[in-house]
Coordinates of N, CA and C in Angstrom, one line a residue:
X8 N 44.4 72.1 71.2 CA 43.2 72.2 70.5 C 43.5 72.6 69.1
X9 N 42.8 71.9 68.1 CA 43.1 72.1 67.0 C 41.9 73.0 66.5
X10 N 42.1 73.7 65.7 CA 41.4 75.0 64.7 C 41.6 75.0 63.4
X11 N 40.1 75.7 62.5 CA 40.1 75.4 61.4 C 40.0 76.8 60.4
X12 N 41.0 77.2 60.1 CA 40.9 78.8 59.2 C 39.9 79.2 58.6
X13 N 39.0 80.2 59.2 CA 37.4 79.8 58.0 C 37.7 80.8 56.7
X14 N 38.5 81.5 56.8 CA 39.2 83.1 55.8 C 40.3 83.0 55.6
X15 N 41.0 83.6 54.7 CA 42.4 83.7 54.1 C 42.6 85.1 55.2
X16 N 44.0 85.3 55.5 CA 44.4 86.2 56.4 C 45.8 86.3 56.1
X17 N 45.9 87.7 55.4 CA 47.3 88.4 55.1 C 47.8 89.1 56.6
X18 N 49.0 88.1 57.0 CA 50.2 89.2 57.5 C 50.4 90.4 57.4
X19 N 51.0 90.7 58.6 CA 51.8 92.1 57.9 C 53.2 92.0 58.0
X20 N 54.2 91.1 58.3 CA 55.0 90.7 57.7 C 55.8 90.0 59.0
X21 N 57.0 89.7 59.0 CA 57.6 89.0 60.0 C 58.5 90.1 61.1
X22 N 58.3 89.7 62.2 CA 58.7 91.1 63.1 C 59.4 90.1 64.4
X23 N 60.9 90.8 65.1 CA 61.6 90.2 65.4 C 60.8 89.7 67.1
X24 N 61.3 89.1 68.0 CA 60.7 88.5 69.3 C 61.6 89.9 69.9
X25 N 60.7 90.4 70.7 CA 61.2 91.8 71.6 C 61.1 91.1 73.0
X26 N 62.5 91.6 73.7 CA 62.4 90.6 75.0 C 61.6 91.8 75.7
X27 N 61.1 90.5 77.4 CA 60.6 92.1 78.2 C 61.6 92.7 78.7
X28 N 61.1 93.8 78.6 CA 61.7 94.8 79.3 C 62.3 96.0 78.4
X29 N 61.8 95.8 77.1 CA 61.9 96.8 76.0 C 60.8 97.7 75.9
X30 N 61.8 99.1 75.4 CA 61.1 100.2 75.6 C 59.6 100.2 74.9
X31 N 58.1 100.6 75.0 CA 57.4 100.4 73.9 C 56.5 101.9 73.9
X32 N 56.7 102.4 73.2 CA 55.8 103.9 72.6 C 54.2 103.5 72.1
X33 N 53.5 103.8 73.1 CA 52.2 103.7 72.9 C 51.7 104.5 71.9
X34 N 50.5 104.3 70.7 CA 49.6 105.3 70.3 C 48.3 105.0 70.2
X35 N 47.7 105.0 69.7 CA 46.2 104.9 69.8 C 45.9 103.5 70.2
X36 N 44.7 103.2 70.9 CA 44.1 101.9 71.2 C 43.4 102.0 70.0
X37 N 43.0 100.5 69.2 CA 43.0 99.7 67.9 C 41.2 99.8 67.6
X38 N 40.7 100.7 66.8 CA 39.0 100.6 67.4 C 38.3 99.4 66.8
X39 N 39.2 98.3 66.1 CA 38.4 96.9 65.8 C 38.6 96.2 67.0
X40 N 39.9 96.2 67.8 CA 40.3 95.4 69.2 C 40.3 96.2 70.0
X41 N 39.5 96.2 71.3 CA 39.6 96.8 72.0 C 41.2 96.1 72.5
X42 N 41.5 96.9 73.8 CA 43.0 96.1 74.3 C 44.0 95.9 73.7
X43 N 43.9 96.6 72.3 CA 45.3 96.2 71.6 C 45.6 98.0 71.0
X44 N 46.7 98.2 71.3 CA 47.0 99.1 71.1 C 48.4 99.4 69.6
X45 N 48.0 100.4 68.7 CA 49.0 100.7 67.9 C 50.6 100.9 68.9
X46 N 51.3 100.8 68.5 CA 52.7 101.1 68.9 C 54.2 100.9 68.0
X47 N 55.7 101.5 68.9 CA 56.5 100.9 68.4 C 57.8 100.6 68.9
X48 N 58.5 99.8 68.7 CA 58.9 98.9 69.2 C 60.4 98.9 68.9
X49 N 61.5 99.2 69.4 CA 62.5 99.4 68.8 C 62.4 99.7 67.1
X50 N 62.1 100.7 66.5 CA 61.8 100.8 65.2 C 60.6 100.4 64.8
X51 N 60.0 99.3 65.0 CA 58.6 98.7 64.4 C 57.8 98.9 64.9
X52 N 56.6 99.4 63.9 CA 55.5 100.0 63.9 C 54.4 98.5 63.6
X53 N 54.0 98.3 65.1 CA 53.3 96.9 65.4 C 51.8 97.2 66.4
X54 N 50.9 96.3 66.5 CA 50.1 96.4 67.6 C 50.8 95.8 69.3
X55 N 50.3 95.9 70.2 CA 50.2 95.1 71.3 C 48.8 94.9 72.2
X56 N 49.0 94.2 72.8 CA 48.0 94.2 74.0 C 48.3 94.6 74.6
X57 N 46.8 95.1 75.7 CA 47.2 96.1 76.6 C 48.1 95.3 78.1
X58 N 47.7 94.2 78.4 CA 48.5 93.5 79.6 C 49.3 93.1 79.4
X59 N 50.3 93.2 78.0 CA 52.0 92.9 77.8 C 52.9 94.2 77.9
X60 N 52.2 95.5 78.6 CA 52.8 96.5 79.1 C 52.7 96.7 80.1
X61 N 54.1 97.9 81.4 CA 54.0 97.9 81.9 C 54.4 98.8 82.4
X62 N 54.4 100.4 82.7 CA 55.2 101.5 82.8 C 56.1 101.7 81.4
X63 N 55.4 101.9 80.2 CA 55.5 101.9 78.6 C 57.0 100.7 78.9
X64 N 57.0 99.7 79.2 CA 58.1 98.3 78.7 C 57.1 97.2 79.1
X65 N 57.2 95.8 77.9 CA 56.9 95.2 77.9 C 57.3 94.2 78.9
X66 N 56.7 93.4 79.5 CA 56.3 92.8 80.7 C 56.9 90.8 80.4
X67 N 56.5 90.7 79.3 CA 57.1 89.5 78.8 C 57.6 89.6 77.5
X68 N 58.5 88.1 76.5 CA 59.0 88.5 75.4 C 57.3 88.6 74.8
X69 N 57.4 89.1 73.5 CA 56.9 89.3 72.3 C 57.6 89.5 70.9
X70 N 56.6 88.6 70.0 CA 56.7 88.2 69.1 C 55.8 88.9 68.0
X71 N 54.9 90.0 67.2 CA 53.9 90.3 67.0 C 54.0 89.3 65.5
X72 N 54.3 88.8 65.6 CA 54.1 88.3 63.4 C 53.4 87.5 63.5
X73 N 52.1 88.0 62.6 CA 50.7 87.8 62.4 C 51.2 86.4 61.1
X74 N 50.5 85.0 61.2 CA 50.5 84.8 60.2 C 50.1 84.9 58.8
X75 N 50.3 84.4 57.7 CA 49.7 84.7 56.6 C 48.6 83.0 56.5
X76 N 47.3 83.2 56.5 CA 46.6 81.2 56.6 C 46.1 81.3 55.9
X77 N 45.6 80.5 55.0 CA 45.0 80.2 53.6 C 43.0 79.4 54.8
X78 N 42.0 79.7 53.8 CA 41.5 79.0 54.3 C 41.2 78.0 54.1
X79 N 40.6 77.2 55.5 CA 40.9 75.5 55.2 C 42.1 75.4 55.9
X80 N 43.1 75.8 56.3 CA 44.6 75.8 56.6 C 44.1 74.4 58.4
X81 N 44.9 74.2 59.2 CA 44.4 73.8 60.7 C 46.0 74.1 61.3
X82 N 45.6 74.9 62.7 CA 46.2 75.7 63.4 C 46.3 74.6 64.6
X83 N 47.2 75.0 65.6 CA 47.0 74.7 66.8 C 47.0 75.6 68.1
X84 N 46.2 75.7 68.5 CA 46.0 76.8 69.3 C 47.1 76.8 70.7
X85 N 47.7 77.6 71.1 CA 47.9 78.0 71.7 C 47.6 79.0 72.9
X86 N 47.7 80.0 72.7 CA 47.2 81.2 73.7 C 46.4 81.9 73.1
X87 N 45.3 82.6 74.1 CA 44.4 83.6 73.8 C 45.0 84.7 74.4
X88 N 44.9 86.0 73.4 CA 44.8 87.2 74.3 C 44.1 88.6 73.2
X89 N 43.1 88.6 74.2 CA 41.6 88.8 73.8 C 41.1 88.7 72.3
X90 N 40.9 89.7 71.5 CA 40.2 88.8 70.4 C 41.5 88.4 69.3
X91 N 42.7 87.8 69.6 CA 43.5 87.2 68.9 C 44.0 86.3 69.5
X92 N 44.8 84.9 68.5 CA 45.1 83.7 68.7 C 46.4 83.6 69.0
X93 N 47.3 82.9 69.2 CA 49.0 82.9 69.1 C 48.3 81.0 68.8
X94 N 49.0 80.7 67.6 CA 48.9 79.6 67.0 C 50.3 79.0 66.7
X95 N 50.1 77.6 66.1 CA 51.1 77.0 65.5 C 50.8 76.1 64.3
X96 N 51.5 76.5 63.5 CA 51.6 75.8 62.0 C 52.6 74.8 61.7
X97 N 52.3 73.8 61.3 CA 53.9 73.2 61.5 C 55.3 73.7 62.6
X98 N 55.9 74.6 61.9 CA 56.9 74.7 62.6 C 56.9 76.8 62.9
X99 N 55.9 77.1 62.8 CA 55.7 78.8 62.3 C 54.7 78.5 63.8
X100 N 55.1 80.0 64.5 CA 53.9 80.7 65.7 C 53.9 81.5 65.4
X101 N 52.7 82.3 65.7 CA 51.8 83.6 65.3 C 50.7 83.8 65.4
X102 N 50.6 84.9 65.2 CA 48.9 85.5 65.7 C 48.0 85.1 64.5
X103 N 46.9 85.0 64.7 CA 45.5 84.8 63.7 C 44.2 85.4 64.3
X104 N 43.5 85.8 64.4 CA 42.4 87.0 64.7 C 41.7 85.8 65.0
X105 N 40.7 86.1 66.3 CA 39.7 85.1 66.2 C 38.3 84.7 65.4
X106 N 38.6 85.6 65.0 CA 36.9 86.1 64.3 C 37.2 85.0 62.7
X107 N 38.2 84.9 62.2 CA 38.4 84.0 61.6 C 39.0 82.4 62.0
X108 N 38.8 81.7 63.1 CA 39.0 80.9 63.8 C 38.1 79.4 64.0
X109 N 37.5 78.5 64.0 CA 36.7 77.7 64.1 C 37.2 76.6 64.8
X110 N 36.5 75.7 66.0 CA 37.5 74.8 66.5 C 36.8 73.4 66.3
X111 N 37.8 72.4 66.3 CA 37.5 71.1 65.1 C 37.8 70.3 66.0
X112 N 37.1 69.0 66.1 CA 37.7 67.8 66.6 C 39.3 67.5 66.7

């Protein structure tokens, strides 16, 4: 499914793929996303979802690097998990918020 960027959306920067089964230090749940919780992650200080944890280790790999999309940009959607996207750009995957999101012929 193709998507159409309706807002510009700054990253927070590129963050490595954590396989599962890495340790993850929970802290506060996110009060704009429900289900996504602040944490960190071998050193990095990232969000997650709540269902990619599992006894504090992650359950599958993850990736958190949010893209940076201009708007106007077109994504390809990949996965939902809850109110964020995991897309593709050319040759770039990453997250994009859905609230900035629109889906296009």
């Amino acid at each position: 499914m193709k998507l159409l960027v309706s807002h510009f959306h700054q990253g927070e920067g590129k963050f490595p793929t954590f396989s599962a089964g890495t340790a993850v230090r929970l802290g506060s749940e996110c009060v704009n996303y429900p289900n996504w919780f602040a944490c960190e992650i071998d050193g990095w200080k990232t969000f997650v979802p709540s269902h990619f944890i599992s006894e504090d280790k992650l359950i599958c790999d993850y990736n958190p690097t949010e893209l940076v999309a201009a708007q106007g940009e077109r994504v390809e959607f990949l996965e939902l998990h809850y109110q964020w996207a995991i897309v593709k750009r050319e040759n770039e995957i990453g997250w994009l918020p859905c609230e900035i999101l629109r889906v296009i012929g």
